[in-house]
GROMACS .gro file of C-alpha atoms in nm:
model
  338
    1MET     CA    1  -1.700  -1.167  -1.817
    2ILE     CA    2  -1.760  -0.999  -1.484
    3ALA     CA    3  -1.716  -0.672  -1.391
    4THR     CA    4  -1.785  -0.427  -1.051
    5GLN     CA    5  -1.801  -0.076  -1.040
    6TYR     CA    6  -1.871   0.223  -0.776
    7LYS     CA    7  -2.187   0.420  -0.946
    8GLY     CA    8  -2.091   0.633  -0.577
    9ASN     CA    9  -2.268   0.654  -0.258
   10LYS     CA   10  -2.167   0.345  -0.069
   11THR     CA   11  -2.268   0.099  -0.342
   12PHE     CA   12  -2.132  -0.096  -0.558
   13SER     CA   13  -2.291  -0.344  -0.912
   14VAL     CA   14  -2.169  -0.658  -0.998
   15ILE     CA   15  -2.236  -0.623  -1.425
   16GLU     CA   16  -2.178  -0.909  -1.715
   17LYS     CA   17  -1.922  -0.671  -2.021
   18GLU     CA   18  -1.762  -0.897  -2.314
   19ILE     CA   19  -1.444  -0.903  -2.268
   20GLU     CA   20  -1.236  -0.714  -2.516
   21ALA     CA   21  -0.899  -0.809  -2.697
   22PRO     CA   22  -0.556  -0.568  -2.610
   23ALA     CA   23  -0.456  -0.229  -2.827
   24GLU     CA   24  -0.142  -0.212  -2.964
   25GLY     CA   25   0.094  -0.204  -2.619
   26ASP     CA   26  -0.157  -0.395  -2.400
   27VAL     CA   27  -0.219  -0.710  -2.244
   28ARG     CA   28  -0.519  -0.831  -2.121
   29ILE     CA   29  -0.526  -0.960  -1.759
   30LYS     CA   30  -0.723  -1.277  -1.618
   31VAL     CA   31  -0.651  -1.180  -1.279
   32ALA     CA   32  -0.690  -1.394  -1.007
   33TYR     CA   33  -0.672  -1.192  -0.636
   34SER     CA   34  -0.727  -0.801  -0.605
   35GLY     CA   35  -0.693  -0.648  -0.288
   36VAL     CA   36  -0.869  -0.442  -0.038
   37CYS     CA   37  -0.711  -0.101  -0.040
   38GLY     CA   38  -0.794   0.174   0.202
   39THR     CA   39  -0.788   0.380  -0.121
   40ASP     CA   40  -1.074   0.200  -0.234
   41VAL     CA   41  -1.266   0.176   0.160
   42HIS     CA   42  -1.257   0.617   0.067
   43ILE     CA   43  -1.367   0.623  -0.330
   44TYR     CA   44  -1.638   0.339  -0.151
   45HIS     CA   45  -1.716   0.641   0.157
   46GLY     CA   46  -1.794   0.909  -0.159
   47MET     CA   47  -1.470   1.025  -0.055
   48MET     CA   48  -1.262   1.076  -0.390
   49ASP     CA   49  -1.623   1.126  -0.601
   50LYS     CA   50  -1.455   1.439  -0.745
   51ARG     CA   51  -1.185   1.224  -0.935
   52VAL     CA   52  -1.299   0.912  -0.963
   53ALA     CA   53  -1.539   0.861  -1.272
   54MET     CA   54  -1.864   0.657  -1.185
   55PRO     CA   55  -1.937   0.427  -1.286
   56GLN     CA   56  -1.606   0.276  -1.197
   57THR     CA   57  -1.459  -0.093  -1.167
   58ILE     CA   58  -1.171   0.014  -0.928
   59GLY     CA   59  -0.856  -0.149  -0.752
   60HIS     CA   60  -0.501  -0.172  -0.799
   61GLU     CA   61  -0.357  -0.459  -0.581
   62MET     CA   62  -0.368  -0.707  -0.791
   63SER     CA   63  -0.242  -1.054  -0.931
   64GLY     CA   64  -0.310  -1.214  -1.246
   65VAL     CA   65  -0.212  -1.459  -1.556
   66ILE     CA   66  -0.180  -1.308  -1.864
   67ASP     CA   67  -0.464  -1.381  -2.156
   68ALA     CA   68  -0.373  -1.253  -2.409
   69VAL     CA   69  -0.095  -1.022  -2.597
   70GLY     CA   70  -0.127  -0.720  -2.796
   71SER     CA   71   0.038  -0.645  -3.079
   72GLY     CA   72   0.368  -0.448  -3.055
   73VAL     CA   73   0.375  -0.627  -2.678
   74LYS     CA   74   0.771  -0.810  -2.644
   75GLY     CA   75   0.908  -0.960  -2.325
   76PHE     CA   76   0.535  -1.092  -2.240
   77LYS     CA   77   0.294  -1.430  -2.356
   78LYS     CA   78  -0.042  -1.546  -2.276
   79GLY     CA   79   0.072  -1.764  -1.879
   80ASP     CA   80   0.298  -1.488  -1.758
   81LYS     CA   81   0.231  -1.507  -1.364
   82VAL     CA   82   0.201  -1.133  -1.302
   83VAL     CA   83   0.172  -0.776  -1.098
   84VAL     CA   84   0.046  -0.428  -1.178
   85ARG     CA   85   0.243  -0.180  -1.151
   86PRO     CA   86  -0.051   0.093  -1.181
   87LEU     CA   87   0.127   0.443  -1.255
   88ASP     CA   88   0.015   0.500  -1.611
   89ASP     CA   89   0.346   0.799  -1.678
   90ARG     CA   90   0.223   0.845  -2.024
   91LYS     CA   91   0.143   1.242  -1.976
   92ALA     CA   92   0.506   1.339  -1.775
   93LYS     CA   93   0.691   1.638  -1.883
   94PRO     CA   94   1.009   1.793  -1.819
   95SER     CA   95   0.932   1.991  -1.471
   96ASP     CA   96   0.845   1.701  -1.337
   97LYS     CA   97   1.165   1.635  -1.343
   98GLY     CA   98   1.207   1.247  -1.421
   99PHE     CA   99   1.036   1.114  -1.096
  100ASN     CA  100   0.754   0.958  -1.295
  101HIS     CA  101   0.569   0.791  -0.995
  102ILE     CA  102   0.498   1.102  -0.901
  103CYS     CA  103   0.404   1.293  -1.222
  104GLU     CA  104   0.197   1.623  -1.211
  105GLU     CA  105  -0.016   1.450  -1.421
  106LEU     CA  106   0.016   1.070  -1.352
  107ASN     CA  107  -0.248   0.870  -1.384
  108PHE     CA  108  -0.290   0.610  -1.132
  109ILE     CA  109  -0.443   0.290  -1.298
  110GLY     CA  110  -0.764   0.204  -1.084
  111ILE     CA  111  -0.838   0.547  -0.920
  112ASP     CA  112  -0.787   0.762  -1.255
  113SER     CA  113  -0.914   0.485  -1.469
  114PRO     CA  114  -1.053   0.161  -1.481
  115GLY     CA  115  -0.946  -0.121  -1.243
  116SER     CA  116  -0.843  -0.501  -1.175
  117MET     CA  117  -1.204  -0.571  -0.944
  118GLN     CA  118  -1.337  -0.772  -1.295
  119GLN     CA  119  -1.272  -1.124  -1.408
  120TYR     CA  120  -1.024  -0.910  -1.757
  121TRP     CA  121  -0.854  -0.618  -1.706
  122ASN     CA  122  -0.684  -0.477  -2.003
  123VAL     CA  123  -0.365  -0.230  -1.912
  124PRO     CA  124  -0.040  -0.098  -2.079
  125ALA     CA  125   0.231  -0.370  -2.095
  126PHE     CA  126   0.496  -0.099  -1.948
  127THR     CA  127   0.320  -0.155  -1.638
  128LEU     CA  128   0.380  -0.506  -1.560
  129HIS     CA  129   0.595  -0.761  -1.304
  130LYS     CA  130   0.664  -1.032  -1.429
  131LEU     CA  131   0.572  -1.309  -1.161
  132LYS     CA  132   0.874  -1.618  -1.197
  133GLU     CA  133   0.598  -1.953  -1.231
  134ASN     CA  134   0.611  -2.056  -0.846
  135THR     CA  135   0.488  -1.728  -0.705
  136ASP     CA  136   0.170  -1.810  -0.481
  137LEU     CA  137  -0.080  -1.530  -0.669
  138LYS     CA  138  -0.236  -1.502  -0.333
  139LEU     CA  139   0.033  -1.333  -0.174
  140ALA     CA  140   0.165  -1.163  -0.491
  141ALA     CA  141  -0.247  -0.942  -0.412
  142LEU     CA  142   0.037  -0.817  -0.204
  143ILE     CA  143   0.254  -0.641  -0.347
  144GLU     CA  144   0.154  -0.336  -0.475
  145PRO     CA  145   0.131  -0.270  -0.051
  146LEU     CA  146   0.444  -0.455  -0.005
  147SER     CA  147   0.611  -0.190  -0.264
  148VAL     CA  148   0.441   0.080  -0.043
  149ALA     CA  149   0.633  -0.015   0.263
  150THR     CA  150   0.970  -0.046  -0.002
  151HIS     CA  151   0.970   0.243  -0.054
  152ASP     CA  152   0.876   0.417   0.256
  153VAL     CA  153   1.202   0.216   0.360
  154ARG     CA  154   1.412   0.284   0.155
  155LEU     CA  155   1.345   0.648   0.132
  156SER     CA  156   1.391   0.707   0.484
  157GLY     CA  157   1.768   0.531   0.467
  158LEU     CA  158   1.727   0.277   0.759
  159GLN     CA  159   2.022   0.094   0.823
  160ALA     CA  160   2.079  -0.237   1.029
  161GLY     CA  161   2.155  -0.140   1.372
  162GLU     CA  162   1.951   0.170   1.385
  163THR     CA  163   1.547   0.208   1.562
  164ALA     CA  164   1.210   0.188   1.347
  165ILE     CA  165   0.881   0.315   1.466
  166VAL     CA  166   0.587   0.272   1.316
  167LEU     CA  167   0.293   0.493   1.454
  168GLY     CA  168   0.059   0.259   1.343
  169GLY     CA  169  -0.050  -0.163   1.342
  170GLY     CA  170  -0.274  -0.178   1.048
  171PRO     CA  171  -0.164  -0.294   0.693
  172ILE     CA  172   0.018  -0.049   0.606
  173GLY     CA  173   0.177  -0.070   0.888
  174LEU     CA  174   0.307  -0.395   1.029
  175LEU     CA  175   0.419  -0.397   0.582
  176VAL     CA  176   0.687  -0.129   0.743
  177ALA     CA  177   0.727  -0.311   1.036
  178MET     CA  178   0.833  -0.603   0.897
  179VAL     CA  179   1.048  -0.436   0.542
  180ALA     CA  180   1.222  -0.259   0.826
  181LYS     CA  181   1.256  -0.570   1.018
  182GLU     CA  182   1.437  -0.756   0.715
  183VAL     CA  183   1.683  -0.450   0.722
  184GLY     CA  184   1.821  -0.543   1.040
  185ALA     CA  185   1.648  -0.271   1.227
  186GLN     CA  186   1.495  -0.255   1.603
  187VAL     CA  187   1.090  -0.220   1.503
  188ILE     CA  188   0.870  -0.085   1.783
  189ILE     CA  189   0.488  -0.050   1.660
  190SER     CA  190   0.258   0.185   1.815
  191GLU     CA  191  -0.072   0.085   1.765
  192VAL     CA  192  -0.428   0.182   2.003
  193ASN     CA  193  -0.571  -0.085   1.834
  194PRO     CA  194  -0.555  -0.398   2.077
  195THR     CA  195  -0.656  -0.642   1.797
  196ARG     CA  196  -0.415  -0.478   1.586
  197ILE     CA  197  -0.174  -0.583   1.861
  198GLU     CA  198  -0.201  -0.878   1.918
  199LYS     CA  199  -0.156  -0.906   1.533
  200ALA     CA  200   0.147  -0.778   1.541
  201LYS     CA  201   0.242  -1.008   1.813
  202SER     CA  202   0.128  -1.343   1.639
  203MET     CA  203   0.391  -1.222   1.326
  204GLY     CA  204   0.708  -1.219   1.604
  205LEU     CA  205   0.649  -0.794   1.626
  206GLU     CA  206   0.717  -0.544   1.888
  207ALA     CA  207   0.411  -0.399   1.951
  208VAL     CA  208   0.298  -0.156   2.240
  209SER     CA  209  -0.017   0.094   2.359
  210PRO     CA  210  -0.012   0.452   2.431
  211ILE     CA  211  -0.259   0.485   2.623
  212ASP     CA  212  -0.121   0.135   2.779
  213VAL     CA  213   0.255   0.308   2.786
  214ASP     CA  214   0.462   0.646   2.819
  215LEU     CA  215   0.596   0.611   2.433
  216VAL     CA  216   0.884   0.798   2.471
  217GLU     CA  217   1.013   0.725   2.834
  218TYR     CA  218   0.917   0.285   2.624
  219VAL     CA  219   1.131   0.349   2.338
  220HIS     CA  220   1.370   0.600   2.549
  221SER     CA  221   1.451   0.204   2.747
  222LYS     CA  222   1.496   0.035   2.421
  223THR     CA  223   1.759   0.243   2.387
  224GLU     CA  224   1.916   0.326   2.605
  225GLY     CA  225   1.847   0.681   2.568
  226ARG     CA  226   1.907   0.735   2.215
  227LEU     CA  227   1.504   0.724   2.036
  228ALA     CA  228   1.464   0.657   1.707
  229ASP     CA  229   1.686   0.709   1.409
  230VAL     CA  230   1.341   0.735   1.213
  231VAL     CA  231   1.032   0.764   1.260
  232PHE     CA  232   0.681   0.636   0.981
  233GLU     CA  233   0.357   0.801   1.087
  234VAL     CA  234   0.137   0.570   0.923
  235ALA     CA  235  -0.189   0.664   1.147
  236GLY     CA  236  -0.242   0.961   0.998
  237VAL     CA  237  -0.387   1.118   1.279
  238GLN     CA  238  -0.329   1.466   1.478
  239PRO     CA  239  -0.187   1.240   1.838
  240THR     CA  240   0.106   1.101   1.597
  241LEU     CA  241   0.213   1.400   1.482
  242ASN     CA  242   0.237   1.543   1.817
  243ILE     CA  243   0.468   1.199   1.933
  244MET     CA  244   0.684   1.165   1.600
  245THR     CA  245   0.874   1.461   1.678
  246GLU     CA  246   0.930   1.355   2.070
  247VAL     CA  247   1.025   0.995   2.024
  248ALA     CA  248   1.252   1.083   1.712
  249GLY     CA  249   1.638   1.154   1.840
  250ILE     CA  250   1.859   1.348   1.755
  251ARG     CA  251   1.939   1.416   1.331
  252GLY     CA  252   1.665   1.070   1.325
  253ARG     CA  253   1.403   1.118   1.021
  254ILE     CA  254   1.034   1.144   1.055
  255VAL     CA  255   0.910   0.979   0.770
  256MET     CA  256   0.518   1.094   0.623
  257VAL     CA  257   0.305   0.765   0.516
  258ALA     CA  258   0.020   0.859   0.572
  259ILE     CA  259  -0.184   1.109   0.335
  260HIS     CA  260  -0.307   1.399   0.546
  261GLY     CA  261  -0.604   1.603   0.321
  262GLN     CA  262  -0.587   1.905   0.533
  263PRO     CA  263  -0.240   2.149   0.701
  264LYS     CA  264  -0.212   1.969   1.035
  265PRO     CA  265  -0.003   2.128   1.333
  266VAL     CA  266   0.356   1.991   1.401
  267ASN     CA  267   0.571   2.075   1.650
  268LEU     CA  268   0.879   2.240   1.366
  269PHE     CA  269   1.108   2.335   1.692
  270LYS     CA  270   1.206   1.962   1.756
  271PHE     CA  271   1.301   1.983   1.306
  272PHE     CA  272   1.528   2.265   1.470
  273TRP     CA  273   1.648   2.145   1.874
  274LYS     CA  274   1.719   1.816   1.743
  275GLU     CA  275   1.785   1.858   1.327
  276LEU     CA  276   1.513   1.595   1.284
  277LYS     CA  277   1.411   1.590   0.882
  278LEU     CA  278   1.049   1.537   0.760
  279ILE     CA  279   1.070   1.276   0.455
  280GLY     CA  280   0.776   1.302   0.230
  281ALA     CA  281   0.730   0.864   0.061
  282ARG     CA  282   0.456   0.834  -0.192
  283VAL     CA  283   0.368   0.557  -0.417
  284TYR     CA  284   0.677   0.326  -0.554
  285GLU     CA  285   0.909   0.313  -0.832
  286LYS     CA  286   1.065  -0.013  -0.995
  287GLU     CA  287   1.299  -0.106  -0.824
  288ASP     CA  288   1.052  -0.084  -0.505
  289TYR     CA  289   0.854  -0.362  -0.710
  290GLU     CA  290   1.098  -0.618  -0.769
  291LYS     CA  291   1.229  -0.572  -0.415
  292SER     CA  292   0.884  -0.628  -0.323
  293ILE     CA  293   0.828  -0.905  -0.515
  294ALA     CA  294   1.214  -1.049  -0.421
  295LEU     CA  295   1.031  -1.081   0.000
  296ILE     CA  296   0.682  -1.225  -0.161
  297THR     CA  297   0.960  -1.497  -0.346
  298ALA     CA  298   1.172  -1.566  -0.096
  299ASN     CA  299   0.859  -1.590   0.197
  300GLU     CA  300   1.068  -1.558   0.504
  301SER     CA  301   0.866  -1.329   0.612
  302PRO     CA  302   0.459  -1.363   0.753
  303PHE     CA  303   0.289  -1.207   0.511
  304GLU     CA  304   0.000  -1.466   0.495
  305ASP     CA  305  -0.114  -1.399   0.835
  306MET     CA  306  -0.194  -1.064   0.669
  307ILE     CA  307  -0.438  -1.173   0.440
  308THR     CA  308  -0.751  -1.200   0.721
  309ASP     CA  309  -1.061  -1.321   0.430
  310VAL     CA  310  -1.138  -1.444   0.077
  311GLN     CA  311  -1.459  -1.340  -0.075
  312PRO     CA  312  -1.576  -1.430  -0.390
  313LEU     CA  313  -1.615  -1.047  -0.627
  314SER     CA  314  -1.952  -1.074  -0.666
  315ASN     CA  315  -1.982  -1.041  -0.298
  316ILE     CA  316  -1.831  -0.682  -0.329
  317GLN     CA  317  -2.092  -0.442  -0.165
  318GLN     CA  318  -2.084  -0.708   0.136
  319VAL     CA  319  -1.749  -0.695   0.140
  320PHE     CA  320  -1.685  -0.267   0.144
  321GLU     CA  321  -1.943  -0.306   0.422
  322ASN     CA  322  -1.816  -0.558   0.617
  323ILE     CA  323  -1.490  -0.334   0.650
  324ASP     CA  324  -1.685  -0.044   0.813
  325GLU     CA  325  -1.845  -0.268   1.039
  326ASN     CA  326  -1.541  -0.503   1.140
  327PRO     CA  327  -1.164  -0.233   1.138
  328ASP     CA  328  -0.992  -0.514   1.278
  329GLY     CA  329  -0.939  -0.699   1.016
  330MET     CA  330  -0.618  -0.643   0.785
  331LYS     CA  331  -0.621  -0.707   0.424
  332VAL     CA  332  -0.915  -0.880   0.264
  333LEU     CA  333  -0.898  -0.999  -0.104
  334MET     CA  334  -1.125  -1.079  -0.337
  335ASP     CA  335  -1.095  -1.436  -0.622
  336CYS     CA  336  -1.228  -1.188  -0.957
  337GLN     CA  337  -1.275  -1.578  -1.082
  338LEU     CA  338  -1.539  -1.646  -0.851
   0.00000   0.00000   0.00000
């Protein structure tokens, strides 16, 4: 079979390797599609070399079909369409307080251990979520990033009739906006990239540039002065940290979706003055996956518009180079059988 390996220094290789039988408690998946995540791009840039054991097969956004079942596995059979929730929490401890999705010794499969950018992938059966037979496997490859969005929105407590501001209109920002809209909220995306603004608008979402409008005044005018009930900080840059406390209304909730690797300045006075709440949100839980599967199955949102390119697995090096050269793209899928 074909597998890809990240070797460091912005380099991937495509290798031939033997197909392995699944161990006890594992299944072997014939991977259909594997999406390229922002984290994968960080790996490509060498930002996670201390964490990723090279050479390493990466990838965790995927869909596929069970090809073989190891001993002791129940509830799954060959031919089942599945996705993987790539969190191996078998080293969870009492000090993790039951929040195993963020346990201290979490193994994030596809980063800390081999991932989905290969034709066949062996994973623990407890990471699987079964899909309906008629599920489109291209759309199913969006379930993992969509679960990030469903988790973010769930933790925010967003309710129908409230106003949500999404700071950042990249792939996760658009998915957060779609989930927030599905809840019944008024949703406004703030994004500086004109191509991404037009993409959001083409998907039926409201999007503006903070370069072209005063975002606080814009939201003020759209909410009769109430400003935002929930702000999702997705961009991960200082200007969005600066504006998030300004655009939030009284007792607004700010959800930190972006990853900030270093301490950043934040206007704490605004938290005092408006009784704001800051909510951290990391990965997802089982219920978020089930919500995402239901959304993909219903397919009432323009999820297919998120997929901007599909490439053969053998083109992996070119795919990552193209992503660097074209920041306007949304979601690139690798066809893992080509």
